[in-house]
Backbone as JSON Lines, residues from 0, in Angstrom:
{"i":0,"aa":"X","n":[4.4,5.03,11.52],"ca":[3.31,5.51,10.68],"c":[2.27,4.4,10.56]}
{"i":1,"aa":"X","n":[1.04,4.71,10.82],"ca":[-0.04,3.74,10.82],"c":[-0.81,3.84,9.51]}
{"i":2,"aa":"X","n":[-0.82,2.77,8.7],"ca":[-1.54,2.83,7.42],"c":[-3.04,2.96,7.63]}
{"i":3,"aa":"X","n":[-3.72,3.53,6.65],"ca":[-5.15,3.77,6.78],"c":[-6.03,2.61,6.37]}
{"i":4,"aa":"X","n":[-5.46,1.6,5.68],"ca":[-6.3,0.53,5.2],"c":[-5.46,-0.71,4.88]}
{"i":5,"aa":"X","n":[-6.04,-1.87,5.11],"ca":[-5.42,-3.11,4.66],"c":[-5.66,-3.3,3.16]}
{"i":6,"aa":"X","n":[-6.42,-2.38,2.58],"ca":[-6.71,-2.4,1.15],"c":[-6.41,-1.01,0.58]}
{"i":7,"aa":"X","n":[-5.11,-0.74,0.3],"ca":[-4.75,0.57,-0.25],"c":[-5.48,0.88,-1.55]}
{"i":8,"aa":"X","n":[-5.41,2.14,-1.94],"ca":[-6.16,2.62,-3.11],"c":[-5.93,1.78,-4.37]}
{"i":9,"aa":"X","n":[-4.68,1.38,-4.64],"ca":[-4.41,0.6,-5.84],"c":[-5.2,-0.7,-5.83]}
{"i":10,"aa":"X","n":[-5.16,-1.41,-4.72],"ca":[-5.89,-2.68,-4.62],"c":[-7.4,-2.45,-4.65]}
{"i":11,"aa":"X","n":[-7.84,-1.4,-3.98],"ca":[-9.27,-1.08,-4.0],"c":[-9.72,-0.83,-5.45]}
{"i":12,"aa":"X","n":[-8.93,-0.05,-6.19],"ca":[-9.28,0.22,-7.58],"c":[-9.34,-1.09,-8.39]}
{"i":13,"aa":"X","n":[-8.33,-1.95,-8.23],"ca":[-8.28,-3.22,-8.99],"c":[-9.51,-4.08,-8.74]}
{"i":14,"aa":"X","n":[-9.85,-4.25,-7.45],"ca":[-10.85,-5.25,-7.09],"c":[-12.25,-4.69,-6.86]}
{"i":15,"aa":"X","n":[-12.38,-3.41,-6.58],"ca":[-13.71,-2.84,-6.32],"c":[-14.2,-1.94,-7.45]}
{"i":16,"aa":"X","n":[-13.32,-1.58,-8.38],"ca":[-13.73,-0.74,-9.51],"c":[-13.47,-1.47,-10.84]}
{"i":17,"aa":"X","n":[-12.2,-1.8,-11.08],"ca":[-11.79,-2.42,-12.35],"c":[-12.47,-3.78,-12.57]}
{"i":18,"aa":"X","n":[-12.41,-4.66,-11.57],"ca":[-13.0,-6.0,-11.72],"c":[-14.52,-5.95,-11.91]}
{"i":19,"aa":"X","n":[-15.25,-5.17,-11.09],"ca":[-16.7,-5.08,-11.36],"c":[-17.01,-4.5,-12.74]}
{"i":20,"aa":"X","n":[-16.22,-3.52,-13.16],"ca":[-16.41,-2.94,-14.49],"c":[-16.28,-4.01,-15.56]}
{"i":21,"aa":"X","n":[-15.2,-4.81,-15.48],"ca":[-14.98,-5.87,-16.48],"c":[-16.11,-6.89,-16.47]}
{"i":22,"aa":"X","n":[-16.51,-7.31,-15.28],"ca":[-17.51,-8.38,-15.2],"c":[-18.9,-7.91,-15.62]}
{"i":23,"aa":"X","n":[-19.25,-6.7,-15.25],"ca":[-20.55,-6.16,-15.67],"c":[-20.55,-5.91,-17.18]}
{"i":24,"aa":"X","n":[-19.45,-5.4,-17.7],"ca":[-19.34,-5.19,-19.15],"c":[-19.45,-6.51,-19.89]}
{"i":25,"aa":"X","n":[-18.83,-7.56,-19.38],"ca":[-18.94,-8.89,-19.99],"c":[-20.37,-9.4,-19.98]}
{"i":26,"aa":"X","n":[-21.07,-9.17,-18.88],"ca":[-22.48,-9.59,-18.8],"c":[-23.33,-8.83,-19.82]}
{"i":27,"aa":"X","n":[-23.13,-7.53,-19.9],"ca":[-23.9,-6.72,-20.86],"c":[-23.61,-7.17,-22.29]}
{"i":28,"aa":"X","n":[-22.33,-7.39,-22.59],"ca":[-21.96,-7.86,-23.93],"c":[-22.6,-9.19,-24.27]}
{"i":29,"aa":"X","n":[-22.61,-10.09,-23.3],"ca":[-23.23,-11.41,-23.51],"c":[-24.72,-11.27,-23.75]}
{"i":30,"aa":"X","n":[-25.38,-10.41,-23.01],"ca":[-26.83,-10.22,-23.18],"c":[-27.17,-9.6,-24.53]}
{"i":31,"aa":"X","n":[-26.36,-8.63,-24.98],"ca":[-26.66,-7.96,-26.23],"c":[-26.29,-8.78,-27.47]}
{"i":32,"aa":"X","n":[-25.22,-9.57,-27.38],"ca":[-24.79,-10.33,-28.55],"c":[-24.21,-11.68,-28.12]}
{"i":33,"aa":"X","n":[-25.08,-12.59,-27.68],"ca":[-24.59,-13.87,-27.17],"c":[-23.89,-14.72,-28.23]}
{"i":34,"aa":"X","n":[-24.32,-14.64,-29.47],"ca":[-23.72,-15.45,-30.54],"c":[-22.26,-15.04,-30.77]}
{"i":35,"aa":"X","n":[-22.02,-13.75,-30.87],"ca":[-20.65,-13.27,-31.06],"c":[-19.79,-13.61,-29.84]}
{"i":36,"aa":"X","n":[-20.35,-13.44,-28.65],"ca":[-19.62,-13.78,-27.43],"c":[-19.26,-15.26,-27.44]}
{"i":37,"aa":"X","n":[-20.21,-16.09,-27.77],"ca":[-19.97,-17.54,-27.84],"c":[-18.87,-17.86,-28.85]}
{"i":38,"aa":"X","n":[-19.02,-17.35,-30.04],"ca":[-18.11,-17.7,-31.12],"c":[-16.68,-17.19,-30.88]}
{"i":39,"aa":"X","n":[-16.55,-16.16,-30.07],"ca":[-15.23,-15.57,-29.81],"c":[-14.48,-16.26,-28.68]}
{"i":40,"aa":"X","n":[-15.09,-17.24,-28.04],"ca":[-14.46,-17.88,-26.88],"c":[-13.28,-18.78,-27.24]}
{"i":41,"aa":"X","n":[-13.28,-19.33,-28.44],"ca":[-12.22,-20.27,-28.83],"c":[-12.02,-20.2,-30.33]}
{"i":42,"aa":"X","n":[-10.87,-20.67,-30.79],"ca":[-10.64,-20.68,-32.24],"c":[-11.54,-21.73,-32.93]}
{"i":43,"aa":"X","n":[-11.96,-21.41,-34.12],"ca":[-12.76,-22.33,-34.93],"c":[-11.96,-22.69,-36.17]}
{"i":44,"aa":"X","n":[-12.29,-23.82,-36.76],"ca":[-11.62,-24.22,-38.0],"c":[-12.67,-24.43,-39.07]}
{"i":45,"aa":"X","n":[-12.2,-24.57,-40.3],"ca":[-13.14,-24.84,-41.39],"c":[-13.77,-26.23,-41.22]}
{"i":46,"aa":"X","n":[-13.07,-27.12,-40.51],"ca":[-13.6,-28.46,-40.25],"c":[-14.59,-28.45,-39.09]}
{"i":47,"aa":"X","n":[-14.51,-27.44,-38.28],"ca":[-15.37,-27.35,-37.1],"c":[-15.8,-25.9,-36.88]}
{"i":48,"aa":"X","n":[-16.68,-25.38,-37.74],"ca":[-17.11,-23.99,-37.61],"c":[-18.11,-23.83,-36.44]}
{"i":49,"aa":"X","n":[-18.31,-22.59,-35.99],"ca":[-19.3,-22.39,-34.93],"c":[-20.7,-22.7,-35.46]}
{"i":50,"aa":"X","n":[-21.62,-23.03,-34.58],"ca":[-22.98,-23.32,-35.05],"c":[-23.63,-22.05,-35.6]}
{"i":51,"aa":"X","n":[-24.56,-22.25,-36.53],"ca":[-25.27,-21.1,-37.1],"c":[-26.16,-20.44,-36.06]}
{"i":52,"aa":"X","n":[-26.77,-21.26,-35.23],"ca":[-27.61,-20.76,-34.13],"c":[-27.18,-21.43,-32.85]}
{"i":53,"aa":"X","n":[-27.25,-20.67,-31.75],"ca":[-26.9,-21.25,-30.46],"c":[-28.04,-22.12,-29.95]}
{"i":54,"aa":"X","n":[-27.72,-23.31,-29.49],"ca":[-28.77,-24.1,-28.82],"c":[-29.25,-23.34,-27.58]}
{"i":55,"aa":"X","n":[-30.51,-23.48,-27.26],"ca":[-31.1,-22.77,-26.12],"c":[-30.31,-23.01,-24.83]}
{"i":56,"aa":"X","n":[-29.89,-24.27,-24.61],"ca":[-29.13,-24.59,-23.39],"c":[-27.81,-23.83,-23.35]}
{"i":57,"aa":"X","n":[-27.15,-23.67,-24.49],"ca":[-25.9,-22.91,-24.56],"c":[-26.14,-21.45,-24.22]}
{"i":58,"aa":"X","n":[-27.2,-20.89,-24.79],"ca":[-27.54,-19.5,-24.53],"c":[-27.82,-19.28,-23.04]}
{"i":59,"aa":"X","n":[-28.63,-20.13,-22.47],"ca":[-28.97,-20.01,-21.04],"c":[-27.71,-20.14,-20.19]}
{"i":60,"aa":"X","n":[-26.87,-21.11,-20.49],"ca":[-25.64,-21.32,-19.73],"c":[-24.72,-20.11,-19.83]}
{"i":61,"aa":"X","n":[-24.57,-19.57,-21.02],"ca":[-23.71,-18.39,-21.2],"c":[-24.21,-17.19,-20.42]}
{"i":62,"aa":"X","n":[-25.5,-16.93,-20.48],"ca":[-26.05,-15.77,-19.77],"c":[-25.94,-15.98,-18.27]}
{"i":63,"aa":"X","n":[-26.19,-17.21,-17.81],"ca":[-26.06,-17.49,-16.38],"c":[-24.62,-17.31,-15.92]}
{"i":64,"aa":"X","n":[-23.66,-17.8,-16.69],"ca":[-22.25,-17.66,-16.34],"c":[-21.85,-16.19,-16.31]}
{"i":65,"aa":"X","n":[-22.26,-15.44,-17.31],"ca":[-21.93,-14.01,-17.35],"c":[-22.57,-13.29,-16.17]}
{"i":66,"aa":"X","n":[-23.77,-13.69,-15.8],"ca":[-24.44,-13.09,-14.65],"c":[-23.68,-13.37,-13.36]}
{"i":67,"aa":"X","n":[-23.23,-14.6,-13.18],"ca":[-22.47,-14.95,-11.97],"c":[-21.17,-14.16,-11.92]}
{"i":68,"aa":"X","n":[-20.5,-14.01,-13.04],"ca":[-19.27,-13.2,-13.07],"c":[-19.57,-11.75,-12.67]}
{"i":69,"aa":"X","n":[-20.62,-11.19,-13.22],"ca":[-21.0,-9.81,-12.86],"c":[-21.36,-9.72,-11.38]}
{"i":70,"aa":"X","n":[-22.05,-10.71,-10.88],"ca":[-22.42,-10.73,-9.46],"c":[-21.18,-10.75,-8.57]}
{"i":71,"aa":"X","n":[-20.2,-11.54,-8.93],"ca":[-18.94,-11.57,-8.15],"c":[-18.29,-10.19,-8.16]}
{"i":72,"aa":"X","n":[-18.26,-9.55,-9.31],"ca":[-17.69,-8.2,-9.39],"c":[-18.43,-7.21,-8.51]}
{"i":73,"aa":"X","n":[-19.75,-7.26,-8.52],"ca":[-20.55,-6.35,-7.7],"c":[-20.37,-6.67,-6.22]}
{"i":74,"aa":"X","n":[-20.28,-7.95,-5.87],"ca":[-20.02,-8.34,-4.48],"c":[-18.68,-7.75,-4.03]}
{"i":75,"aa":"X","n":[-17.67,-7.82,-4.89],"ca":[-16.37,-7.22,-4.55],"c":[-16.54,-5.76,-4.16]}
{"i":76,"aa":"X","n":[-17.26,-5.02,-4.98],"ca":[-17.45,-3.59,-4.69],"c":[-18.06,-3.38,-3.31]}
{"i":77,"aa":"X","n":[-19.14,-4.08,-3.02],"ca":[-19.84,-3.85,-1.76],"c":[-19.04,-4.33,-0.55]}
{"i":78,"aa":"X","n":[-18.44,-5.5,-0.63],"ca":[-17.68,-6.03,0.52],"c":[-16.44,-5.18,0.78]}
{"i":79,"aa":"X","n":[-15.7,-4.86,-0.27],"ca":[-14.47,-4.09,-0.08],"c":[-14.76,-2.66,0.36]}
{"i":80,"aa":"X","n":[-15.82,-2.07,-0.17],"ca":[-16.2,-0.72,0.27],"c":[-16.63,-0.73,1.74]}
{"i":81,"aa":"X","n":[-17.4,-1.72,2.13],"ca":[-17.84,-1.83,3.53],"c":[-16.65,-2.07,4.45]}
{"i":82,"aa":"X","n":[-15.73,-2.92,4.04],"ca":[-14.56,-3.2,4.88],"c":[-13.73,-1.94,5.09]}
{"i":83,"aa":"X","n":[-13.52,-1.17,4.04],"ca":[-12.74,0.07,4.18],"c":[-13.48,1.09,5.04]}
{"i":84,"aa":"X","n":[-14.78,1.19,4.84],"ca":[-15.54,2.22,5.55],"c":[-15.77,1.87,7.02]}
{"i":85,"aa":"X","n":[-16.19,0.66,7.29],"ca":[-16.62,0.32,8.65],"c":[-15.54,-0.32,9.5]}
{"i":86,"aa":"X","n":[-14.45,-0.75,8.89],"ca":[-13.38,-1.39,9.66],"c":[-12.08,-0.59,9.61]}
{"i":87,"aa":"X","n":[-12.18,0.69,9.28],"ca":[-10.97,1.51,9.16],"c":[-10.19,1.61,10.46]}
{"i":88,"aa":"X","n":[-10.86,1.44,11.59],"ca":[-10.17,1.54,12.88],"c":[-9.68,0.18,13.38]}
{"i":89,"aa":"X","n":[-9.98,-0.88,12.66],"ca":[-9.53,-2.22,13.06],"c":[-8.9,-2.89,11.84]}
{"i":90,"aa":"X","n":[-7.64,-2.54,11.59],"ca":[-6.97,-3.03,10.39],"c":[-6.78,-4.54,10.37]}
{"i":91,"aa":"X","n":[-6.61,-5.14,11.54],"ca":[-6.45,-6.6,11.59],"c":[-7.73,-7.29,11.12]}
{"i":92,"aa":"X","n":[-8.88,-6.81,11.58],"ca":[-10.15,-7.39,11.15],"c":[-10.42,-7.06,9.68]}
{"i":93,"aa":"X","n":[-10.1,-5.84,9.29],"ca":[-10.27,-5.46,7.89],"c":[-9.45,-6.4,6.99]}
{"i":94,"aa":"X","n":[-8.22,-6.68,7.39],"ca":[-7.37,-7.58,6.62],"c":[-7.99,-8.98,6.53]}
{"i":95,"aa":"X","n":[-8.54,-9.46,7.63],"ca":[-9.16,-10.8,7.62],"c":[-10.37,-10.85,6.69]}
{"i":96,"aa":"X","n":[-11.19,-9.82,6.71],"ca":[-12.38,-9.78,5.84],"c":[-11.96,-9.71,4.38]}
{"i":97,"aa":"X","n":[-11.01,-8.84,4.08],"ca":[-10.53,-8.71,2.7],"c":[-9.9,-10.02,2.24]}
{"i":98,"aa":"X","n":[-9.13,-10.65,3.12],"ca":[-8.52,-11.93,2.78],"c":[-9.57,-13.01,2.53]}
{"i":99,"aa":"X","n":[-10.65,-12.99,3.32],"ca":[-11.72,-13.97,3.13],"c":[-12.37,-13.83,1.76]}
{"i":100,"aa":"X","n":[-12.36,-12.64,1.2],"ca":[-12.9,-12.43,-0.15],"c":[-11.84,-12.75,-1.21]}
{"i":101,"aa":"X","n":[-10.63,-12.25,-1.01],"ca":[-9.62,-12.35,-2.06],"c":[-8.99,-13.74,-2.18]}
{"i":102,"aa":"X","n":[-9.03,-14.55,-1.12],"ca":[-8.43,-15.88,-1.2],"c":[-9.16,-16.78,-2.2]}
{"i":103,"aa":"X","n":[-10.49,-16.95,-2.09],"ca":[-11.14,-17.79,-3.11],"c":[-11.07,-17.17,-4.5]}
{"i":104,"aa":"X","n":[-11.01,-15.84,-4.58],"ca":[-10.89,-15.21,-5.9],"c":[-9.52,-15.47,-6.52]}
{"i":105,"aa":"X","n":[-8.47,-15.52,-5.7],"ca":[-7.14,-15.85,-6.22],"c":[-7.14,-17.29,-6.74]}
{"i":106,"aa":"X","n":[-7.72,-18.19,-5.98],"ca":[-7.83,-19.58,-6.43],"c":[-8.63,-19.61,-7.74]}
{"i":107,"aa":"X","n":[-9.71,-18.84,-7.79],"ca":[-10.52,-18.76,-9.01],"c":[-9.76,-18.2,-10.19]}
{"i":108,"aa":"X","n":[-8.91,-17.19,-9.95],"ca":[-8.1,-16.62,-11.04],"c":[-7.19,-17.68,-11.65]}
{"i":109,"aa":"X","n":[-6.52,-18.42,-10.78],"ca":[-5.6,-19.47,-11.25],"c":[-6.37,-20.54,-12.02]}
{"i":110,"aa":"X","n":[-7.47,-21.0,-11.42],"ca":[-8.26,-22.05,-12.07],"c":[-8.92,-21.57,-13.36]}
{"i":111,"aa":"X","n":[-9.32,-20.3,-13.4],"ca":[-9.95,-19.75,-14.61],"c":[-9.0,-19.85,-15.79]}
{"i":112,"aa":"X","n":[-7.76,-19.45,-15.6],"ca":[-6.79,-19.52,-16.69],"c":[-6.46,-20.98,-17.0]}
{"i":113,"aa":"X","n":[-6.26,-21.78,-15.98],"ca":[-5.94,-23.2,-16.18],"c":[-7.06,-23.91,-16.94]}
{"i":114,"aa":"X","n":[-8.3,-23.75,-16.47],"ca":[-9.44,-24.44,-17.09],"c":[-9.65,-23.95,-18.53]}
{"i":115,"aa":"X","n":[-9.45,-22.66,-18.76],"ca":[-9.58,-22.14,-20.12],"c":[-8.59,-22.82,-21.04]}
{"i":116,"aa":"X","n":[-7.34,-22.9,-20.61],"ca":[-6.32,-23.54,-21.45],"c":[-6.56,-25.04,-21.58]}
{"i":117,"aa":"X","n":[-6.98,-25.67,-20.49],"ca":[-7.28,-27.11,-20.52],"c":[-8.4,-27.4,-21.53]}
{"i":118,"aa":"X","n":[-9.44,-26.57,-21.51],"ca":[-10.59,-26.8,-22.38],"c":[-10.23,-26.65,-23.86]}
{"i":119,"aa":"X","n":[-9.19,-25.9,-24.15],"ca":[-8.76,-25.74,-25.54],"c":[-8.07,-26.98,-26.09]}
{"i":120,"aa":"X","n":[-7.67,-27.88,-25.21],"ca":[-6.98,-29.09,-25.66],"c":[-5.68,-28.74,-26.35]}
{"i":121,"aa":"X","n":[-5.39,-29.44,-27.43],"ca":[-4.14,-29.2,-28.16],"c":[-4.11,-27.83,-28.82]}
{"i":122,"aa":"X","n":[-5.28,-27.23,-29.0],"ca":[-5.33,-25.91,-29.64],"c":[-4.75,-24.81,-28.77]}
{"i":123,"aa":"X","n":[-4.56,-25.09,-27.47],"ca":[-3.99,-24.07,-26.58],"c":[-2.59,-23.66,-27.03]}
{"i":124,"aa":"X","n":[-1.88,-24.53,-27.75],"ca":[-0.53,-24.23,-28.2],"c":[-0.51,-23.44,-29.5]}
{"i":125,"aa":"X","n":[-1.66,-23.31,-30.15],"ca":[-1.75,-22.53,-31.4],"c":[-2.17,-21.1,-31.06]}
{"i":126,"aa":"X","n":[-1.32,-20.41,-30.33],"ca":[-1.72,-19.09,-29.82],"c":[-1.92,-18.06,-30.92]}
{"i":127,"aa":"X","n":[-1.3,-18.24,-32.06],"ca":[-1.53,-17.28,-33.15],"c":[-2.97,-17.38,-33.69]}
{"i":128,"aa":"X","n":[-3.64,-18.51,-33.4],"ca":[-5.02,-18.71,-33.83],"c":[-6.03,-18.27,-32.77]}
{"i":129,"aa":"X","n":[-5.53,-17.87,-31.61],"ca":[-6.44,-17.44,-30.54],"c":[-7.24,-16.23,-30.99]}
{"i":130,"aa":"X","n":[-8.49,-16.2,-30.59],"ca":[-9.35,-15.06,-30.9],"c":[-8.99,-13.9,-29.96]}
{"i":131,"aa":"X","n":[-9.35,-12.68,-30.34],"ca":[-9.13,-11.55,-29.43],"c":[-9.8,-11.78,-28.06]}
{"i":132,"aa":"X","n":[-10.96,-12.43,-28.07],"ca":[-11.65,-12.7,-26.8],"c":[-10.84,-13.65,-25.93]}
{"i":133,"aa":"X","n":[-10.25,-14.67,-26.54],"ca":[-9.43,-15.61,-25.78],"c":[-8.2,-14.92,-25.22]}
{"i":134,"aa":"X","n":[-7.55,-14.1,-26.04],"ca":[-6.41,-13.31,-25.55],"c":[-6.86,-12.42,-24.39]}
{"i":135,"aa":"X","n":[-8.0,-11.78,-24.54],"ca":[-8.53,-10.91,-23.48],"c":[-8.78,-11.69,-22.2]}
{"i":136,"aa":"X","n":[-9.33,-12.88,-22.33],"ca":[-9.6,-13.71,-21.16],"c":[-8.32,-13.98,-20.38]}
{"i":137,"aa":"X","n":[-7.29,-14.37,-21.08],"ca":[-6.02,-14.71,-20.42],"c":[-5.34,-13.45,-19.88]}
{"i":138,"aa":"X","n":[-5.23,-12.42,-20.7],"ca":[-4.51,-11.21,-20.27],"c":[-5.26,-10.5,-19.14]}
{"i":139,"aa":"X","n":[-6.58,-10.31,-19.3],"ca":[-7.34,-9.65,-18.23],"c":[-7.36,-10.5,-16.97]}
{"i":140,"aa":"X","n":[-7.38,-11.83,-17.14],"ca":[-7.28,-12.7,-15.97],"c":[-5.98,-12.47,-15.21]}
{"i":141,"aa":"X","n":[-4.89,-12.29,-15.94],"ca":[-3.59,-12.02,-15.3],"c":[-3.57,-10.65,-14.63]}
{"i":142,"aa":"X","n":[-4.32,-9.68,-15.21],"ca":[-4.35,-8.34,-14.59],"c":[-5.08,-8.36,-13.25]}
{"i":143,"aa":"X","n":[-5.81,-9.41,-12.97],"ca":[-6.45,-9.57,-11.66],"c":[-5.65,-10.55,-10.79]}
{"i":144,"aa":"X","n":[-5.15,-11.61,-11.39],"ca":[-4.38,-12.61,-10.64],"c":[-3.12,-12.0,-10.03]}
{"i":145,"aa":"X","n":[-2.37,-11.24,-10.79],"ca":[-1.09,-10.69,-10.31],"c":[-1.31,-9.73,-9.14]}
{"i":146,"aa":"X","n":[-2.21,-8.75,-9.22],"ca":[-2.43,-7.9,-8.04],"c":[-2.99,-8.68,-6.85]}
{"i":147,"aa":"X","n":[-3.83,-9.68,-7.11],"ca":[-4.37,-10.47,-5.99],"c":[-3.25,-11.25,-5.3]}
{"i":148,"aa":"X","n":[-2.35,-11.83,-6.08],"ca":[-1.2,-12.53,-5.51],"c":[-0.32,-11.54,-4.75]}
{"i":149,"aa":"X","n":[-0.11,-10.35,-5.32],"ca":[0.7,-9.32,-4.65],"c":[0.07,-8.92,-3.31]}
{"i":150,"aa":"X","n":[-1.25,-8.78,-3.29],"ca":[-1.94,-8.44,-2.02],"c":[-1.66,-9.54,-1.0]}
{"i":151,"aa":"X","n":[-1.79,-10.78,-1.4],"ca":[-1.56,-11.9,-0.48],"c":[-0.1,-11.96,-0.02]}
{"i":152,"aa":"X","n":[0.82,-11.51,-0.84],"ca":[2.23,-11.48,-0.46],"c":[2.56,-10.27,0.41]}
{"i":153,"aa":"X","n":[1.58,-9.38,0.6],"ca":[1.78,-8.22,1.46],"c":[2.47,-7.05,0.79]}
{"i":154,"aa":"X","n":[2.53,-7.08,-0.53],"ca":[3.22,-6.01,-1.26],"c":[2.39,-4.73,-1.23]}
{"i":155,"aa":"X","n":[2.97,-3.67,-0.69],"ca":[2.35,-2.34,-0.69],"c":[1.13,-2.21,0.18]}
{"i":156,"aa":"X","n":[1.03,-3.0,1.26],"ca":[-0.15,-2.9,2.11],"c":[0.18,-3.25,3.55]}
{"i":157,"aa":"X","n":[-0.76,-2.95,4.42],"ca":[-0.67,-3.31,5.83],"c":[-0.83,-4.82,5.96]}
{"i":158,"aa":"X","n":[0.08,-5.44,6.73],"ca":[-0.01,-6.86,7.07],"c":[0.06,-6.94,8.58]}
{"i":159,"aa":"X","n":[-1.02,-7.38,9.2],"ca":[-1.15,-7.32,10.65],"c":[0.01,-8.01,11.38]}
{"i":160,"aa":"X","n":[0.4,-9.2,10.94],"ca":[1.45,-9.92,11.67],"c":[2.8,-9.21,11.55]}
{"i":161,"aa":"X","n":[2.97,-8.36,10.56],"ca":[4.22,-7.6,10.42],"c":[4.17,-6.27,11.15]}
{"i":162,"aa":"X","n":[2.96,-5.7,11.31],"ca":[2.81,-4.35,11.86],"c":[2.19,-4.32,13.24]}
{"i":163,"aa":"X","n":[2.02,-5.44,13.87],"ca":[1.38,-5.48,15.18],"c":[2.04,-4.48,16.13]}
{"i":164,"aa":"X","n":[1.23,-3.71,16.8],"ca":[1.74,-2.83,17.84],"c":[1.71,-3.66,19.12]}
{"i":165,"aa":"X","n":[2.81,-3.64,19.86],"ca":[2.86,-4.47,21.07],"c":[1.81,-3.99,22.07]}
{"i":166,"aa":"X","n":[1.17,-4.95,22.69],"ca":[0.12,-4.67,23.67],"c":[0.74,-4.11,24.96]}
{"i":167,"aa":"X","n":[0.09,-3.12,25.57],"ca":[0.61,-2.61,26.85],"c":[0.49,-3.68,27.93]}
{"i":168,"aa":"X","n":[1.48,-3.7,28.82],"ca":[1.49,-4.74,29.87],"c":[0.84,-4.25,31.12]}
């Protein structure tokens, strides 16, 4: 039985629908309410409350970061859709193109969670004080990291080196 895609429907949904939805929604939320988005990123204390107003540089950086995240999500949609549509008859090439996109994103998933926890310093261990946004960052990050790792492990998909049809002699 010959599979139809190196990117089955589940993976396509995760990376071409779910991920762009999350990233675009995050960008929209940041644009509409940057102060709340900023303040929800980490726990605050009475000794170190959030600023009353965001410095202009913080606002610009937040919007730029949210834009880049949304752009990555939109790129996923276009690249993965094109790979499925135009490379459906060449699964080995389709797998290589999809891998070229998902490999740096897997590295990014791991680093995103690591850097988030690193930036929290000692407060990373006070998980009961984590904001809903921080919980969302970690949990939603895992909902992308785990399927991306599964795709790389070949779970539930075509893997060219395992499915190669022997060449006629």
